[in-house]
Short mmCIF file of C-alpha atoms in Angstrom, two decimals:
data_model
loop_
_atom_site.label_atom_id
_atom_site.label_comp_id
_atom_site.label_asym_id
_atom_site.label_seq_id
_atom_site.Cartn_x
_atom_site.Cartn_y
_atom_site.Cartn_z
CA MET A 1 99.81 94.07 99.75
CA LYS A 2 100.59 91.35 97.44
CA SER A 3 104.48 91.07 97.06
CA ASP A 4 104.41 87.45 95.54
CA VAL A 5 102.76 88.57 92.42
CA GLN A 6 104.48 87.32 89.48
CA GLY A 7 104.56 89.60 86.57
CA THR A 8 104.89 92.84 85.30
CA LYS A 9 104.26 96.06 87.29
CA VAL A 10 103.12 98.69 84.59
CA GLN A 11 103.02 102.74 85.86
CA CYS A 12 100.92 104.62 83.67
CA PRO A 13 99.19 108.34 83.38
CA PHE A 14 95.07 107.91 84.31
CA ASP A 15 92.76 110.39 83.07
CA GLY A 16 89.84 108.22 84.05
CA LYS A 17 90.42 106.02 80.30
CA LEU A 18 92.78 103.60 79.74
CA GLU A 19 93.13 101.62 76.68
CA MET A 20 92.77 97.91 76.30
CA PRO A 21 95.33 96.07 73.46
CA GLY A 22 93.42 93.80 71.01
CA ARG A 23 94.16 90.22 72.64
CA CYS A 24 93.17 88.82 76.24
CA ILE A 25 94.56 89.14 79.35
CA ALA A 26 94.35 85.85 80.74
CA CYS A 27 95.98 83.91 77.39
CA GLY A 28 97.16 86.49 75.07
CA GLN A 29 94.53 85.16 72.42
CA PRO A 30 93.03 87.93 70.08
CA THR A 31 89.67 89.09 71.15
CA ARG A 32 86.73 89.71 69.74
CA GLY A 33 84.97 92.28 71.50
CA LYS A 34 84.34 90.34 75.27
CA LYS A 35 85.36 91.74 78.45
CA TRP A 36 86.01 90.73 81.88
CA GLN A 37 85.06 93.69 84.06
CA ILE A 38 87.49 94.81 87.21
CA THR A 39 86.54 97.23 90.36
CA THR A 40 88.25 98.69 92.57
CA THR A 41 89.12 101.55 94.48
CA ASN A 42 91.69 104.20 95.11
CA PHE A 43 93.45 104.28 98.82
CA LEU A 44 90.90 106.07 100.69
CA ARG A 45 88.34 103.50 99.39
CA ASN A 46 86.14 106.47 98.66
CA HIS A 47 86.27 106.34 94.80
CA LYS A 48 85.14 103.30 92.83
CA TYR A 49 86.72 102.82 89.31
CA ILE A 50 85.58 99.81 86.65
CA PHE A 51 87.64 98.80 84.02
CA LYS A 52 86.66 96.31 81.35
CA PHE A 53 89.43 94.42 80.15
CA PRO A 54 89.82 92.34 76.79
CA ILE A 55 89.60 88.32 77.46
CA CYS A 56 89.34 85.85 74.55
CA ASP A 57 85.94 83.46 73.41
CA ASP A 58 87.95 80.26 75.36
CA CYS A 59 88.32 82.11 78.93
CA ALA A 60 84.91 84.50 78.55
CA GLU A 61 83.07 80.48 78.54
CA ALA A 62 85.13 78.94 80.92
CA GLN A 63 84.44 81.73 83.36
CA ALA A 64 81.06 81.66 82.49
CA ARG A 65 80.68 78.37 82.95
CA TYR A 66 82.86 77.98 86.83
CA VAL A 67 80.56 77.55 89.19
CA ASN A 68 82.03 78.65 92.88
CA VAL A 69 80.25 76.40 95.31
CA LYS A 70 82.30 77.69 98.03
CA PRO A 71 80.22 80.71 99.45
CA ILE A 72 77.20 78.07 98.69
CA ASN A 73 78.35 75.38 100.83
CA ILE A 74 79.55 78.03 103.31
CA ILE A 75 75.79 79.37 103.83
CA SER A 76 74.27 76.09 104.12
CA VAL A 77 76.38 74.53 107.01
CA ILE A 78 75.75 78.18 108.73
CA ILE A 79 71.68 77.50 107.63
CA VAL A 80 71.52 73.90 108.89
CA LEU A 81 73.42 74.58 112.17
CA LEU A 82 71.28 77.56 112.93
CA THR A 83 67.89 75.15 112.39
CA ILE A 84 69.83 72.10 114.45
CA VAL A 85 69.87 75.23 117.28
CA SER A 86 66.24 75.99 116.55
CA PHE A 87 64.80 72.17 116.96
CA LEU A 88 66.36 72.27 120.11
CA GLN A 89 64.64 75.66 121.70
CA PRO A 90 61.01 74.93 119.71
CA SER A 91 57.94 77.60 119.26
CA VAL A 92 55.70 77.45 121.93
CA ASP A 93 53.32 78.87 119.36
CA LEU A 94 53.12 75.70 116.99
CA SER A 95 53.07 72.06 117.69
CA PRO A 96 56.15 70.01 118.07
CA VAL A 97 55.00 67.82 115.27
CA LEU A 98 54.04 70.96 112.80
CA TYR A 99 57.60 72.64 114.23
CA ASN A 100 59.69 69.84 113.73
CA LEU A 101 57.94 69.02 110.01
CA GLY A 102 58.41 72.63 108.99
CA GLY A 103 62.11 72.52 110.17
CA ALA A 104 62.60 68.70 108.41
CA ILE A 105 61.37 70.32 105.08
CA TRP A 106 63.59 72.98 105.66
CA LEU A 107 66.65 71.28 106.06
CA SER A 108 65.97 68.60 103.06
CA ILE A 109 65.57 72.18 100.89
CA VAL A 110 68.39 73.58 101.84
CA ILE A 111 70.68 70.00 101.62
CA ALA A 112 69.47 69.54 98.05
CA TYR A 113 70.44 73.03 96.71
CA THR A 114 73.98 72.49 98.03
CA LEU A 115 74.09 69.21 96.67
CA TRP A 116 73.08 69.90 93.80
CA MET A 117 75.00 72.77 93.27
CA ASN A 118 78.13 70.97 93.89
CA MET A 119 77.08 67.81 91.39
CA LYS A 120 76.63 71.19 88.88
CA ALA A 121 80.33 72.40 89.99
CA TRP A 122 81.37 68.76 89.95
CA ARG A 123 80.22 68.09 86.08
CA GLU A 124 81.30 71.85 84.75
CA ASN A 125 84.65 72.69 86.52
CA THR A 126 86.61 70.78 84.51
CA ALA A 127 90.51 71.15 84.65
CA GLU A 128 90.01 73.44 81.94
CA VAL A 129 87.30 75.66 83.22
CA ALA A 130 89.27 75.70 86.47
CA GLU A 131 92.57 76.55 85.04
CA ARG A 132 91.28 79.41 83.18
CA ASN A 133 89.62 80.79 85.28
CA SER A 134 91.90 81.04 87.79
CA VAL A 135 94.15 82.28 85.40
CA LEU A 136 91.60 84.91 84.91
CA LYS A 137 91.34 85.62 88.11
CA SER A 138 94.66 86.33 88.62
CA ALA A 139 95.82 88.37 85.47
CA VAL A 140 95.22 91.93 86.36
CA ARG A 141 95.83 93.65 89.87
CA PHE A 142 95.27 97.25 90.90
CA GLU A 143 98.24 98.41 92.91
CA LYS A 144 96.93 102.13 93.09
CA VAL A 145 94.29 104.14 91.19
CA GLU A 146 94.48 108.43 91.60
CA MET A 147 92.28 110.71 89.31
CA PRO A 148 94.18 113.98 88.54
CA ARG A 149 93.71 116.93 90.47
CA LYS A 150 94.54 120.58 90.16
CA LYS A 151 98.48 120.17 90.02
CA GLN A 152 98.89 116.52 90.05
CA LYS A 153 98.64 114.04 87.32
CA GLY A 154 96.45 110.90 87.31
CA GLN A 155 98.65 107.87 87.37
CA ALA A 156 97.29 104.04 87.76
CA ILE A 157 99.64 101.12 88.96
CA ILE A 158 98.85 97.56 87.45
CA TRP A 159 100.27 94.54 88.08
CA PHE A 160 99.78 92.29 84.68
CA THR A 161 100.89 88.32 85.03
CA SER A 162 101.09 88.31 81.03
CA SER A 163 104.15 90.32 79.82
CA GLN A 164 102.73 90.46 76.56
CA PHE A 165 99.67 92.26 77.23
CA ALA A 166 101.55 94.45 79.64
CA ARG A 167 104.17 95.36 76.77
CA ASP A 168 101.13 96.49 74.78
CA PHE A 169 99.26 98.25 77.44
CA ILE A 170 102.18 100.28 77.75
CA ARG A 171 102.56 101.65 74.33
CA LEU A 172 99.07 102.16 73.89
CA ASN A 173 98.65 104.37 77.64
CA LYS A 174 102.26 105.57 77.46
CA GLY A 175 103.33 103.74 80.91
CA GLN A 176 106.82 102.43 81.93
CA VAL A 177 107.62 99.00 83.72
CA LEU A 178 108.51 99.84 87.65
#
């Protein structure tokens, strides 16, 4: 678990539903019904919980515009390396010219797509978009979620980076600060 998270740690009863304040979880602006979905699991990772937190129009737009090219770049490097290795072990069923031509076409498609996505990310990921996306991704973190059982009440322990959102959340869900 992360212990370096700055923010407010909240504990509240949990019966399968949480009430959400009418402000953005990331920046605190009023919201108009847009939601940001967060998925978490219980301790044993055998139950999945989906929560929808309110976000403002600006944060929703920044989240929609943000292009994460890291996985694309990693996959592209793996594909290029595997293709180069396959050039070293050519197939015996095809002629070498056809084999090399197909590999060159494949490499050019992968490299072109990777370059296109990186250029798109460079255009779309302005400083404001990157900052809003970063704040949004770190705005909430679930530490513990338990559903109610026979003689045990359910509870949720959540970290919020926005203290104002945490105060409103505590008020709506009868929670407490830990």
